[in-house]
Amino acid sequence: MSLQRVAIAGFALAALAYLFITVLLWLRRSATTPGRLLTLAVALQAAWAAVVGIALATPVLPPLAVDIAEALRSFGWVAFLAVLPSVARVTPDGDPVVERASAVALGGAVVLALISASAASLALGPTGQFGSRTLLAVLGLVVLEQVYRNAGDSQRWALKFLAVALLAMFGFDLLMYSNALMFSALDPDWFVSRGYANALVAPLIAVAAVRNRTWRLDIAVSRQVVFHSAVLVAVGAYLLAMSMGGYYLRYFGGEWGQIAQTLLVFIALVGMLVVLLSGQVRAHLRVLIAKHFFNYRYDYRERWLALTHTLSGSAADAKPGKTRTPTGNGDLAARAVASLGALVESPGGALWLRDTESYVYAGGSNHRGSQAPIAADDPGVLFLRRTGWVIELPELARHPARYENLQLPQELASTPQGWLIVPLALEDELLGFVLLRQALAPLRVDWEVRDVLKTAAVQIASYLGLQRAVEQLVQARQFDSFNRMSAFVVHDLKNLVAQLGLLTSNAQRHGAKPEFQADVMATVENVRQRMQGLLMQLREGTRPIDKPAATRIAPLLDEAIASKRAMQPVPELEIDDSVATAAVLVHPERLVRVIGHLLQNAIEAAGAAGRVDLRARTVDGEMRLEVQDNGRGMSEEFIRDRLFRAFESTKEHGMGIGTFESREYVRELGGALEVRSREGSGTTFLIRLPLERAEHVSAPEPSVAGALLADDPAGT
């Protein structure tokens, strides 16, 4: 069988397949515009396959008929895709109505471009014909890519098979005609396969039609879609023109033709990369699209999201400022300038923020002007605070009367390429202002630009105000932490003073004893070391400065009891056998102070005729220490609201932080301090600490303070 007959069979098969789908779609009679256009596109596809098959089988049809059928087939698919991005609504009766969005205008422009390209091909011969059909395939792929990329997940489910089918059809045409453009002739194998390829994707179109009976896709064409589409169309047209130029250079340039073609292609690619990477060219294109394709200059949803992302630090173009202010807003200042600049295609600027009696430079990007502070009572600053206007510096220079003959500070007026001054107002306060550089593309500062800058400035001011409030809160917490640490230190100093007072009291009776004199020196040295440690805690802001160590608990309990033997009643110590070898990870002196504080409170609550017990045992991998008295007890309300609250005390000279500090220290060790009490039935404090399984356990020596207190039989 000849290739011609094989090709005829392929196009006939495609014609029958698409005719069958056309009949099915016509019988369903879709009520929507996309549905009708789908039926038309499939019918044109069937007509195109039939025309090509008839033209191959008989010379009845002229070549012009094949060209027209080819153009109409592409027009049908492009028109269908162009109306898919539409805004759908439902009438009160429940009938679906599709209102065309700006995508229809885009589709119409694409169709007109295709018609022009097809008409031009009639006069340019094979090269123009193959080039225009290559452009048809490129434009079809561009529209398909934009529709599919901007559809939601559920919409892509309906579009998936249609997208695959059209991608295969237009992709096949692109490869075939670009190859023909390169060699000035169609490849017979490609052409024979074309009919079968189109027939094979027909079932995919049928499945897509079944999946979406109304063809209503709630897609709105954004400025980014139009921007990228325009770039792709321009690049495609540019490459097509360069390829045609290279073709003529190669075949009409003589022996230098191939060299000239190579250089032309190289220069064309380099030039295209330079243009695509140019921020100024992109800015011009965005301004052009905003002016001629849309009623409003901005896609406010997109701009608001971009502003939020930039201010939150997730935008890639947010660069940290070179200078930081005392408030630490450098990074946020750079992001604020970048977000405002993006709205008006400005490449950078600077931000000044309020700092006491002046506005200081807080940061920015690409700022080459002055960074000097500006007085808060400067006329320009007062004007911004009073009016909240966006000042356009070139307009101020041309028409000063529009700005009440305002005289700006020299730091702002002399900035190179200075363009706009945007105030940042937070309620009634002028928090700062931004100076933006001249835009990359000419941009008229109309009411819409001013409104969007003012709205963005309010958002930026709220971020900066929040940043300032957070920094003030952190500073307040630092002072609060220092004050709290000071209270703990004062409490410890009170205990040291008590030791020194006890020492002087005992000196009247034991001053002549060598043993007492030795104890005095040891006690003074111990007090000195502890006071030095307290000073270090104040300086470092941490508590404690030394690390806890694995320590046997029994000697610490003996020391705590010894420190209270001069008091009435004397605490009784009960130690379980398991405690003898048990150890916990603690600071020995601090734990002795915690137990001593609990014993002191128990003794005062029990009275001289009462009873106080200190018990120790190990249960389930933890050390349990109980301090129990039979005193007056505490109410549930007191335990809940006052017992562990700092600076709350029932004692005349108490500071109210002993019990609070005890609980916090036990928690710091990974344990818990619990209390059980009833009014008139006594109180039990329970300390629970995790046991330490370290191999090296230290046994602390009794402190000198404990020995001195035990040596005071009078209880002074």
XYZ file of C-alpha atoms in Angstrom:
716
model
C 0.000 0.000 0.000
C 1.371 3.442 -0.951
C 1.990 6.186 1.581
C -0.752 8.268 0.006
C -3.374 5.607 0.679
C -2.104 5.119 4.223
C -2.402 8.870 4.804
C -5.922 8.961 3.321
C -6.987 6.133 5.616
C -5.595 7.962 8.644
C -7.389 11.239 7.929
C -10.602 9.369 7.095
C -10.419 7.581 10.442
C -9.907 10.931 12.204
C -12.840 12.479 10.318
C -15.173 9.654 11.331
C -14.039 9.734 14.985
C -14.589 13.475 15.374
C -17.838 13.358 13.394
C -19.139 10.784 15.870
C -18.168 13.008 18.834
C -19.769 16.016 17.102
C -23.079 14.165 16.766
C -23.017 13.177 20.438
C -22.262 16.733 21.555
C -24.964 18.142 19.287
C -27.543 15.731 20.674
C -26.626 16.791 24.216
C -27.070 20.447 23.198
C -25.087 22.229 25.920
C -26.631 25.516 27.097
C -23.318 27.214 27.791
C -21.031 29.104 25.453
C -18.028 26.838 26.135
C -20.188 23.788 25.429
C -21.300 25.184 22.067
C -17.757 26.152 21.154
C -16.548 22.652 22.024
C -19.096 21.238 19.615
C -17.942 23.725 16.973
C -14.252 22.921 17.572
C -14.841 19.178 17.256
C -16.916 19.735 14.080
C -14.131 21.859 12.579
C -11.647 19.142 13.526
C -13.778 16.571 11.670
C -14.152 18.904 8.657
C -10.401 19.524 8.565
C -9.606 15.794 8.548
C -12.176 15.207 5.804
C -10.840 18.087 3.660
C -7.235 16.841 3.946
C -8.312 13.270 3.127
C -10.327 14.409 0.078
C -7.458 16.642 -1.099
C -5.116 13.643 -0.953
C -7.552 11.373 -2.761
C -8.644 13.718 -5.582
C -7.517 17.091 -7.013
C -11.034 18.482 -6.652
C -10.133 20.699 -3.688
C -7.521 23.433 -4.180
C -4.609 23.859 -1.685
C -6.312 27.014 -0.400
C -9.175 24.897 0.980
C -6.696 22.840 3.024
C -5.100 26.044 4.377
C -8.485 27.460 5.382
C -9.536 24.188 7.021
C -6.230 24.082 8.917
C -6.715 27.653 10.186
C -10.356 27.111 11.139
C -9.484 23.929 13.026
C -6.914 25.813 15.134
C -9.250 28.801 15.524
C -11.963 26.538 16.925
C -9.761 25.051 19.643
C -8.220 28.409 20.587
C -11.667 30.058 20.809
C -12.939 27.221 23.005
C -9.965 27.503 25.339
C -10.250 31.291 25.449
C -13.800 31.275 26.844
C -13.126 28.633 29.503
C -11.700 31.188 31.984
C -15.078 32.781 32.696
C -17.025 33.967 35.682
C -20.014 31.676 36.260
C -23.220 32.671 37.992
C -26.649 31.122 38.508
C -29.948 32.874 37.845
C -32.684 32.962 40.497
C -34.366 30.126 38.583
C -31.250 27.976 38.939
C -30.181 28.222 35.290
C -26.428 28.453 34.718
C -25.197 31.563 32.961
C -21.584 32.113 31.986
C -20.424 35.715 31.781
C -17.385 36.238 29.659
C -14.390 37.657 31.425
C -11.310 39.373 30.006
C -10.195 36.000 28.646
C -12.602 36.501 25.739
C -10.735 39.630 24.721
C -7.476 37.707 24.947
C -8.937 34.886 22.878
C -10.178 37.329 20.268
C -6.746 38.907 19.999
C -5.171 35.491 19.576
C -7.677 34.552 16.863
C -6.984 37.802 14.984
C -3.262 37.106 15.184
C -3.812 33.621 13.793
C -5.936 34.964 10.924
C -3.222 37.493 10.061
C -0.553 34.803 10.153
C -2.621 32.509 7.956
C -3.313 35.249 5.413
C 0.361 36.207 5.324
C 1.288 32.624 4.557
C -0.497 32.837 1.205
C 2.022 35.398 -0.015
C 5.213 34.079 1.553
C 5.349 30.647 -0.073
C 6.339 27.429 1.718
C 8.519 29.156 4.296
C 5.759 31.546 5.352
C 3.202 28.759 5.256
C 5.214 26.467 7.518
C 6.154 29.385 9.767
C 2.561 30.549 10.248
C 1.427 27.009 11.049
C 4.268 26.695 13.537
C 2.957 29.894 15.114
C -0.535 28.396 15.177
C 0.761 25.424 17.165
C 2.762 27.656 19.544
C -0.218 29.891 20.275
C -2.461 26.894 20.841
C 0.002 25.491 23.352
C 0.322 28.878 25.090
C -3.422 29.264 25.594
C -3.746 25.636 26.723
C -0.908 26.027 29.243
C -2.369 29.186 30.765
C -5.868 27.723 31.128
C -4.636 24.506 32.705
C -2.073 26.118 35.005
C -4.589 28.570 36.469
C -7.343 25.992 37.030
C -8.049 24.558 40.467
C -7.555 20.943 41.439
C -11.180 19.970 40.834
C -11.204 21.825 37.511
C -8.010 20.125 36.396
C -9.747 16.795 36.957
C -12.259 17.808 34.266
C -9.598 19.317 31.999
C -6.974 16.604 32.304
C -7.842 14.434 29.309
C -8.697 17.419 27.104
C -5.337 18.988 27.967
C -3.507 15.773 27.077
C -5.366 15.514 23.754
C -4.735 19.142 22.729
C -1.148 18.978 23.924
C -0.597 15.952 21.712
C -2.318 17.596 18.716
C -0.588 20.963 18.919
C 2.712 19.366 19.953
C 2.613 17.077 16.924
C 1.915 20.067 14.649
C 4.737 22.074 16.251
C 7.291 19.335 15.681
C 6.109 18.588 12.138
C 5.965 22.196 10.921
C 9.139 23.327 12.676
C 10.920 20.434 10.973
C 9.341 21.457 7.654
C 10.363 25.076 8.273
C 13.944 23.971 8.795
C 14.133 21.835 5.610
C 11.537 23.714 3.488
C 9.516 20.519 2.980
C 7.119 18.328 4.915
C 8.480 15.020 6.156
C 6.257 12.337 4.498
C 6.397 10.074 7.542
C 5.226 12.843 9.839
C 2.414 13.818 7.474
C 1.170 10.224 7.065
C 1.149 9.736 10.842
C -0.757 12.960 11.492
C -4.231 11.612 10.727
C -3.765 8.561 12.936
C -2.332 10.716 15.761
C -5.394 12.971 15.717
C -7.709 9.964 15.637
C -5.978 8.381 18.644
C -6.636 11.394 20.902
C -10.334 11.619 19.973
C -11.410 9.313 22.858
C -9.651 11.623 25.332
C -11.738 14.564 24.111
C -14.894 12.454 24.442
C -14.009 11.534 28.040
C -13.337 15.188 28.874
C -16.705 16.189 27.420
C -18.460 13.567 29.557
C -16.638 14.714 32.713
C -17.736 18.319 32.338
C -21.202 18.599 30.840
C -21.594 22.351 31.312
C -17.944 23.360 30.767
C -18.147 26.026 33.446
C -14.730 26.743 34.908
C -14.589 29.496 37.519
C -11.234 30.811 36.357
C -10.391 34.489 36.209
C -7.502 35.490 33.974
C -5.031 37.338 36.161
C -2.459 39.874 35.149
C 0.233 37.250 35.592
C -1.499 35.025 33.049
C -1.689 37.840 30.519
C 1.882 38.880 31.284
C 3.327 35.396 30.770
C 1.136 34.814 27.722
C 2.332 38.063 26.172
C 5.937 37.133 26.901
C 5.514 33.666 25.378
C 3.787 35.045 22.269
C 6.478 37.701 21.836
C 9.243 35.124 22.296
C 7.564 32.770 19.820
C 7.156 35.511 17.217
C 10.731 36.646 17.807
C 12.155 33.148 17.355
C 10.008 32.622 14.256
C 11.298 35.851 12.724
C 14.875 34.932 13.568
C 14.472 31.446 12.071
C 13.067 32.897 8.852
C 15.932 35.386 8.716
C 18.421 32.577 9.271
C 16.772 30.559 6.517
C 17.203 33.356 3.965
C 20.765 34.035 5.098
C 21.661 30.380 4.686
C 20.219 29.921 1.208
C 20.943 33.362 -0.258
C 24.166 34.250 1.525
C 26.498 32.262 -0.662
C 29.503 30.604 0.918
C 29.136 32.786 4.018
C 25.458 31.971 4.432
C 25.826 29.223 7.027
C 28.269 31.303 9.085
C 25.911 34.280 8.967
C 23.004 32.059 10.003
C 24.958 30.715 12.990
C 25.941 34.201 14.137
C 22.375 35.472 13.701
C 20.961 32.656 15.836
C 23.641 33.233 18.492
C 23.027 36.989 18.601
C 19.259 36.429 18.675
C 19.462 34.072 21.653
C 21.807 36.367 23.585
C 19.589 39.357 22.884
C 16.495 37.458 23.978
C 18.145 36.484 27.289
C 19.232 40.076 27.916
C 15.726 41.374 27.269
C 14.015 38.695 29.369
C 16.337 39.347 32.320
C 15.855 43.117 32.166
C 13.763 44.432 35.036
C 13.076 47.617 33.093
C 11.636 45.707 30.124
C 9.394 43.660 32.435
C 8.255 46.836 34.149
C 7.359 48.440 30.797
C 5.424 45.327 29.779
C 3.483 45.214 33.064
C 2.561 48.887 32.771
C 1.503 48.373 29.137
C -0.733 45.418 30.039
C -2.268 47.219 33.020
C -3.099 50.255 30.858
C -4.536 48.495 27.813
C -5.959 45.149 28.968
C -7.625 45.861 32.328
C -10.000 48.407 33.806
C -7.946 48.611 37.021
C -4.211 48.939 37.239
C -3.730 46.350 40.018
C -4.804 42.833 40.804
C -5.555 43.748 44.413
C -5.799 40.181 45.686
C -2.392 39.315 44.258
C -0.822 42.556 45.449
C -2.192 42.160 48.983
C -0.908 38.599 49.247
C 2.502 39.649 47.925
C 2.612 42.539 50.412
C 1.762 40.220 53.304
C 4.357 37.629 52.254
C 7.054 40.280 51.860
C 6.381 41.859 55.247
C 6.337 38.471 56.951
C 9.814 37.750 55.568
C 8.885 34.948 53.129
C 9.556 36.886 49.950
C 12.796 36.151 48.197
C 13.439 39.775 47.266
C 13.397 41.083 50.832
C 16.985 42.058 51.528
C 18.149 43.138 54.958
C 19.006 46.776 55.361
C 22.587 47.893 55.759
C 21.869 49.981 58.852
C 19.984 49.074 62.005
C 18.213 51.496 64.261
C 18.166 51.354 68.034
C 14.756 49.690 67.747
C 16.137 46.842 65.630
C 13.764 47.258 62.681
C 16.413 46.974 59.927
C 15.179 43.779 58.277
C 11.533 44.755 58.454
C 12.387 48.206 57.098
C 14.024 46.680 54.025
C 10.999 44.457 53.454
C 8.645 47.428 53.880
C 10.533 49.418 51.249
C 10.607 46.427 48.899
C 6.859 45.840 49.247
C 5.986 49.476 48.535
C 8.435 49.627 45.640
C 6.912 46.527 44.040
C 3.574 48.344 43.744
C 5.012 51.093 41.528
C 7.975 49.303 39.878
C 10.433 51.200 42.077
C 13.839 49.487 42.478
C 14.403 50.646 46.050
C 14.239 53.381 48.623
C 14.697 54.176 52.300
C 12.650 54.230 55.496
C 12.806 56.691 58.390
C 11.212 55.760 61.734
C 10.316 57.861 64.765
C 12.901 57.758 67.555
C 12.170 60.209 70.404
C 12.543 63.707 68.910
C 13.585 62.809 65.354
C 13.091 60.352 62.511
C 16.155 58.169 61.971
C 17.144 56.070 58.970
C 15.929 52.521 59.612
C 17.096 50.744 56.452
C 16.176 50.196 52.857
C 17.416 48.835 49.552
C 19.394 50.471 46.745
C 19.417 53.756 48.654
C 22.275 56.086 47.755
C 21.107 59.273 49.396
C 21.487 60.782 52.846
C 20.884 58.719 55.969
C 20.869 61.663 58.355
C 18.092 61.974 60.959
C 15.234 64.386 60.296
C 13.757 66.495 63.067
C 10.231 65.657 64.145
C 9.215 69.336 63.919
C 10.491 69.763 60.335
C 7.828 71.389 58.090
C 7.893 68.445 55.700
C 7.314 65.984 58.532
C 4.513 68.132 59.967
C 2.908 68.291 56.506
C 2.961 64.480 56.195
C 1.529 64.100 59.688
C -1.262 66.603 59.026
C -2.338 65.577 55.515
C -1.202 61.969 55.052
C -0.565 62.735 51.358
C 1.748 60.822 49.053
C 4.233 63.412 47.791
C 5.492 63.097 44.212
C 8.803 64.956 44.147
C 8.821 65.825 40.404
C 5.303 67.215 40.691
C 6.322 69.168 43.811
C 9.164 70.733 41.833
C 6.868 71.638 38.900
C 3.773 72.688 40.866
C 4.723 73.564 44.464
C 1.342 75.229 45.026
C -0.372 71.823 44.898
C 1.552 70.932 48.058
C 1.085 74.314 49.786
C 4.589 75.451 48.670
C 6.107 72.790 50.882
C 9.836 72.957 51.622
C 11.174 69.434 52.122
C 14.209 68.623 54.285
C 17.452 68.768 52.348
C 18.090 65.092 53.189
C 15.027 64.124 51.126
C 15.017 66.808 48.450
C 18.609 66.083 47.390
C 18.265 62.294 47.158
C 19.309 61.043 43.681
C 16.357 59.673 41.701
C 13.984 60.434 44.578
C 10.387 60.044 43.438
C 7.694 59.391 46.052
C 7.393 60.027 49.787
C 4.830 57.745 51.421
C 3.791 58.463 55.037
C 3.341 55.550 57.466
C 0.586 56.537 59.861
C -0.409 54.459 62.888
C -3.700 55.859 64.192
C -2.891 59.520 64.960
C 0.879 59.032 64.983
C 3.256 59.430 62.043
C 5.320 56.342 62.692
C 7.651 57.007 59.770
C 7.824 57.580 56.028
C 9.325 55.895 52.966
C 11.263 57.568 50.173
C 11.016 55.572 46.913
C 13.353 55.821 43.921
C 12.175 56.604 40.392
C 10.245 53.735 38.781
C 11.881 51.524 36.162
C 9.105 52.336 33.680
C 7.178 55.606 33.259
C 4.198 55.471 35.602
C 1.558 58.142 36.066
C 0.801 58.650 39.748
C -2.980 58.879 39.624
C -5.621 58.371 42.304
C -5.408 54.577 42.065
C -1.654 54.540 42.647
C -1.981 56.900 45.604
C -4.802 54.862 47.137
C -2.952 51.567 46.859
C 0.188 53.144 48.354
C -1.793 54.575 51.264
C -3.500 51.239 51.901
C -0.190 49.372 51.803
C 1.342 52.019 54.073
C -1.337 51.353 56.703
C -0.485 47.640 56.627
C 3.241 48.343 56.859
C 2.722 50.784 59.743
C 0.779 48.130 61.645
C 3.677 45.678 61.200
C 6.201 48.273 62.349
C 3.995 49.267 65.280
C 3.652 45.627 66.297
C 7.420 45.218 66.047
C 7.925 48.239 68.288
C 5.374 46.961 70.822
C 7.043 43.536 70.915
C 10.450 45.096 71.528
C 9.042 47.249 74.332
C 7.405 44.180 75.854
C 10.666 42.225 75.647
C 12.486 45.092 77.326
C 9.839 45.260 80.063
C 10.146 41.523 80.619
C 13.906 41.837 80.879
C 13.488 44.439 83.615
C 10.860 42.248 85.277
C 13.226 39.283 85.149
C 15.988 41.403 86.664
C 13.680 42.624 89.428
C 12.559 39.096 90.133
C 16.157 37.910 90.287
C 16.926 40.798 92.630
C 14.139 39.657 94.947
C 15.615 36.159 95.087
C 19.056 37.570 95.792
C 17.689 39.800 98.562
C 16.008 36.758 100.092
C 19.333 34.893 100.065
C 21.092 37.930 101.484
C 18.595 37.951 104.339
C 19.623 34.381 105.193
C 23.306 35.341 105.074
C 22.656 38.300 107.355
C 20.892 35.914 109.756
C 23.994 33.713 109.792
C 26.222 36.689 110.558
C 23.807 37.830 113.260
C 23.868 34.375 114.838
C 27.650 34.436 114.692
C 27.851 37.761 116.585
C 25.336 36.511 119.171
C 27.394 33.391 119.877
C 30.615 35.424 119.936
C 29.675 36.867 123.357
C 29.764 33.396 124.914
C 32.224 31.457 122.741
C 34.561 34.171 121.443
C 37.556 32.905 123.415
C 37.309 29.338 122.153
C 39.774 28.425 119.364
C 37.175 26.120 117.809
C 34.663 28.944 117.642
C 37.238 31.307 116.141
C 37.946 28.727 113.443
C 34.225 28.386 112.801
C 33.946 32.169 112.573
C 36.599 32.345 109.845
C 35.015 29.467 107.953
C 31.559 31.044 108.218
C 32.790 34.440 107.017
C 34.529 32.764 104.051
C 31.365 30.821 103.253
C 29.284 34.012 103.370
C 31.808 35.778 101.119
C 31.678 33.003 98.523
C 27.887 32.918 98.537
C 27.634 36.697 98.219
C 30.068 36.596 95.308
C 27.897 33.945 93.685
C 24.821 36.114 94.160
C 26.568 39.033 92.450
C 27.437 36.776 89.536
C 23.810 35.699 89.299
C 22.723 39.318 89.060
C 25.280 39.991 86.353
C 24.589 36.873 84.278
C 20.837 36.889 84.810
C 20.695 33.132 85.428
C 20.016 31.090 88.502
C 21.973 29.135 89.585
C 25.343 29.685 87.967
C 26.711 26.253 88.907
C 25.381 22.935 87.628
C 23.565 20.402 89.840
C 25.521 17.338 90.897
C 24.535 13.795 91.861
C 24.421 13.959 95.663
C 23.435 11.574 98.448
C 20.371 12.901 100.147
C 20.855 11.570 103.721
C 23.638 14.030 104.728
C 21.570 16.929 103.420
C 18.634 15.906 105.586
C 20.899 15.714 108.643
C 22.183 19.186 107.874
C 18.672 20.613 107.495
C 17.590 19.083 110.828
C 20.762 20.322 112.523
C 20.000 23.887 111.422
C 16.689 23.750 113.350
C 17.755 21.990 116.582
C 17.812 25.273 118.456
C 14.107 25.800 117.725
C 11.007 24.356 119.366
C 9.694 21.874 118.472
C 12.828 20.147 117.181
C 11.983 18.361 113.883
C 12.076 14.555 113.963
C 13.867 12.765 111.091
C 12.633 9.447 109.702
C 14.747 7.944 106.903
C 13.855 4.754 105.075
C 16.668 2.242 104.553
C 16.492 2.778 100.795
C 17.536 6.421 101.230
C 20.984 5.606 102.635
C 22.490 4.985 99.184
C 20.056 7.044 97.100
C 21.159 10.182 95.316
C 19.485 13.005 93.412
C 20.770 15.622 90.978
C 20.716 18.838 93.050
C 22.613 21.874 94.263
C 23.276 20.736 97.855
C 23.124 24.170 99.497
C 19.962 25.178 97.642
C 18.155 21.955 98.511
C 19.142 22.390 102.182
C 17.686 25.905 102.056
C 14.445 24.605 100.511
C 14.032 21.912 103.178
C 15.047 24.392 105.864
C 12.433 26.872 104.671
C 9.698 24.235 104.790
C 10.854 23.128 108.270
C 10.884 26.756 109.435
C 7.287 27.287 108.280
C 6.210 23.986 109.867
C 7.805 24.898 113.214
C 6.122 28.297 113.239
C 2.762 26.739 112.338
C 2.988 23.928 114.958
C 4.042 26.101 117.880
C 6.334 25.098 120.737
C 3.982 22.301 121.851
C 3.451 20.902 118.389
C 5.221 18.284 116.291
C 7.196 18.467 113.032
C 8.396 15.407 111.104
C 10.786 15.105 108.161
C 10.472 11.800 106.316
C 12.426 10.435 103.389
C 11.847 7.352 101.240
C 12.205 6.161 97.643
C 9.152 5.116 95.619
C 8.985 4.149 91.944
C 12.295 5.678 90.960
C 11.895 8.967 92.780
C 12.894 10.477 96.098
C 10.005 11.623 98.304
C 10.614 14.069 101.134
C 7.741 14.948 103.458
C 7.637 17.847 105.908
C 4.595 17.378 108.169
C 3.279 19.438 111.071
C 0.169 19.297 113.264
C -0.339 23.045 113.262
C -3.272 25.229 112.330
C -3.267 24.221 108.651
C -4.348 26.241 105.591
C -7.573 26.666 103.655
C -7.958 25.522 100.059
C -8.478 29.117 99.005
C -5.210 30.191 100.632
C -3.296 27.323 99.004
C -4.806 28.076 95.606
C -4.538 31.870 95.583
C -1.732 32.932 97.932
C 0.631 30.174 99.058
C 2.834 30.033 95.966
C 2.337 33.602 94.804
C 5.500 35.677 94.844
C 5.694 38.607 97.274
C 2.671 37.368 99.246
C 3.508 36.806 102.948
C 1.615 36.423 106.229
C 4.742 37.204 108.258
C 5.503 40.676 109.548
C 9.019 40.779 108.122
C 8.585 38.118 105.435
C 9.293 38.780 101.756
C 6.841 36.216 100.390
C 9.191 34.450 97.970
C 10.507 31.530 100.043
C 7.747 29.039 99.187
C 7.565 30.307 95.615
C 11.321 29.939 95.179
C 11.201 26.435 96.729
C 8.581 25.270 94.251
C 10.400 26.815 91.284
C 13.689 25.177 92.275
C 12.089 21.738 92.690
C 10.483 22.152 89.247
C 13.845 23.186 87.852
C 15.231 19.825 89.020
C 12.429 17.986 87.210
C 10.422 17.312 90.367
C 7.293 18.642 92.013
C 6.320 20.299 95.285
C 2.867 19.299 96.514
C 0.907 20.393 99.578
C -1.915 18.785 101.520
C -3.559 20.764 104.299
C -6.810 21.324 106.134
C -7.608 24.070 108.613
C -7.037 22.756 112.150
C -5.497 19.462 110.941
C -1.942 20.411 110.031
C -0.016 20.569 106.734
C 2.175 18.205 104.724
C 4.603 19.385 102.027
C 5.791 16.659 99.653
C 8.942 17.066 97.564
C 9.272 14.579 94.688
C 12.637 14.366 92.928
C 13.837 11.890 90.287
C 16.584 9.548 91.502
C 20.001 9.881 89.923
C 21.785 6.738 88.729
C 25.177 8.324 88.217
C 28.244 6.264 89.082
C 30.037 9.100 90.877
C 27.943 10.416 93.750
C 29.273 13.053 96.093
C 28.533 13.197 99.825
C 28.532 16.862 100.935
C 30.098 17.907 104.165
C 27.844 19.644 106.707
C 27.981 23.389 106.298
C 29.431 25.647 108.947
C 26.128 27.448 109.275
C 24.428 24.239 110.416
C 27.074 23.599 113.042
C 26.785 27.114 114.410
C 23.029 26.950 114.668
C 23.246 23.592 116.421
C 25.659 25.149 118.901
C 23.073 27.659 120.065
C 21.206 25.973 122.938
C 19.281 29.115 123.748
C 17.645 29.246 120.358
C 18.855 32.723 119.472
